Short mmCIF file of C-alpha atoms in Angstrom, two decimals:
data_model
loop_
_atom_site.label_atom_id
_atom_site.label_comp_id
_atom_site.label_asym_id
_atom_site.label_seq_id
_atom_site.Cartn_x
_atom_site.Cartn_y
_atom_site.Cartn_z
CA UNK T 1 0.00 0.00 0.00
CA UNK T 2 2.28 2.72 0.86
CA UNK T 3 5.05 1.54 -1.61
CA UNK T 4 2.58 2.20 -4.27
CA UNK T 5 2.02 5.98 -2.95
CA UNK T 6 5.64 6.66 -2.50
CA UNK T 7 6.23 6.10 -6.36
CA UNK T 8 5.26 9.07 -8.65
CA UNK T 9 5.78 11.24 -11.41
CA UNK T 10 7.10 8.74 -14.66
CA UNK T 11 7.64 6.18 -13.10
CA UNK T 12 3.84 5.72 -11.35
CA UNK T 13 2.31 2.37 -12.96
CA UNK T 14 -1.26 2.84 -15.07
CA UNK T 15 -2.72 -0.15 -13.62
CA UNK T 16 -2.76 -0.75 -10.05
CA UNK T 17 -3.84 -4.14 -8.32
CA UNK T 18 -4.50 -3.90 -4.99
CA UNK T 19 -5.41 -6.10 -2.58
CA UNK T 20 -8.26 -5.21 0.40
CA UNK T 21 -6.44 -6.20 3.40
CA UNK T 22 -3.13 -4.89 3.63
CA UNK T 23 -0.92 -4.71 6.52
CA UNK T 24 -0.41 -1.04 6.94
CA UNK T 25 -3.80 0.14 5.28
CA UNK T 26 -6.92 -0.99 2.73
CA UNK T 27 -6.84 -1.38 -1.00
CA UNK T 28 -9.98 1.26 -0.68
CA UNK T 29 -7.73 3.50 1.37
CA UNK T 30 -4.74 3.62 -1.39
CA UNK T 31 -7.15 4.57 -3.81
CA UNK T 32 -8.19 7.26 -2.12
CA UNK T 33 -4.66 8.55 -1.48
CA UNK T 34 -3.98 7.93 -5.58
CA UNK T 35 -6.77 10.20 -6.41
CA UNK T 36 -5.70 13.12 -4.31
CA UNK T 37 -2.41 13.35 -6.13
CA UNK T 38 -4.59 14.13 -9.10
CA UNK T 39 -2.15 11.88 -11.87
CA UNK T 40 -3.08 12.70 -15.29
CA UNK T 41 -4.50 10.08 -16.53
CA UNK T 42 -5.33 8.79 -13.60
CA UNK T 43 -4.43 4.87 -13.25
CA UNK T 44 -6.80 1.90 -13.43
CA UNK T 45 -7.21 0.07 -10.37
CA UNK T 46 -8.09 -4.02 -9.67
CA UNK T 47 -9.11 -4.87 -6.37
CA UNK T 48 -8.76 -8.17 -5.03
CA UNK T 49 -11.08 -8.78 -2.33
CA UNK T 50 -12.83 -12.21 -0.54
CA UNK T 51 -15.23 -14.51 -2.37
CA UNK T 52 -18.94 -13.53 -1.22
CA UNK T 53 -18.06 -9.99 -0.02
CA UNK T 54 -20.91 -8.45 -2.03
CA UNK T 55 -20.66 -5.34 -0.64
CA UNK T 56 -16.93 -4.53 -0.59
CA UNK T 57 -17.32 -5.39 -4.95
CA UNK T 58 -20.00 -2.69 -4.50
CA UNK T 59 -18.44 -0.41 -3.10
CA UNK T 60 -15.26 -0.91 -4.98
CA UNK T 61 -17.28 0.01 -8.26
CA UNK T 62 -18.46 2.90 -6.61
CA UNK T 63 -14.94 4.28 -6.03
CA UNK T 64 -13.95 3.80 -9.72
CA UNK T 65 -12.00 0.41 -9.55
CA UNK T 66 -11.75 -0.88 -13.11
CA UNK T 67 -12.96 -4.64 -11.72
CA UNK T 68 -12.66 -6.63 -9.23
CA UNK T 69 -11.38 -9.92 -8.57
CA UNK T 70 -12.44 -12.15 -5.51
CA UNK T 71 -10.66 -15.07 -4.24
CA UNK T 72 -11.55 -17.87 -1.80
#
């Protein structure tokens, strides 16, 4: 999570794939962070997120990830 923040400029990646349950924050909370630095285009995001979780997909749609991928 905070790797990804701590990389900007040229050398931020267009597609980020980010898991919900990170040790030092949440895939939702990394997204937020990426879209107050205002990138231009902004990257795509893929969250990865537990099988059944209906509600974390929907609200992970909501933010503007790209998809989302659940796993068991």
């Amino acid at each position: 999570g905070l790797e990804v923040l701590e990389t900007e400029g040229p050398g931020f990646k267009w597609l980020v794939l980010l898991d919900w349950k990170m040790p030092d924050m949440t895939g939702f909370e990394v997204w937020e962070r990426i879209f107050k630095l205002h990138l231009d285009p902004r990257p795509r995001a893929i969250l990865l997120c537990p099988f059944g979780k209906d509600a974390l997909v929907r609200k992970a749609l909501e933010l503007g990830f790209a998809a989302v991928v659940t796993k068991p």
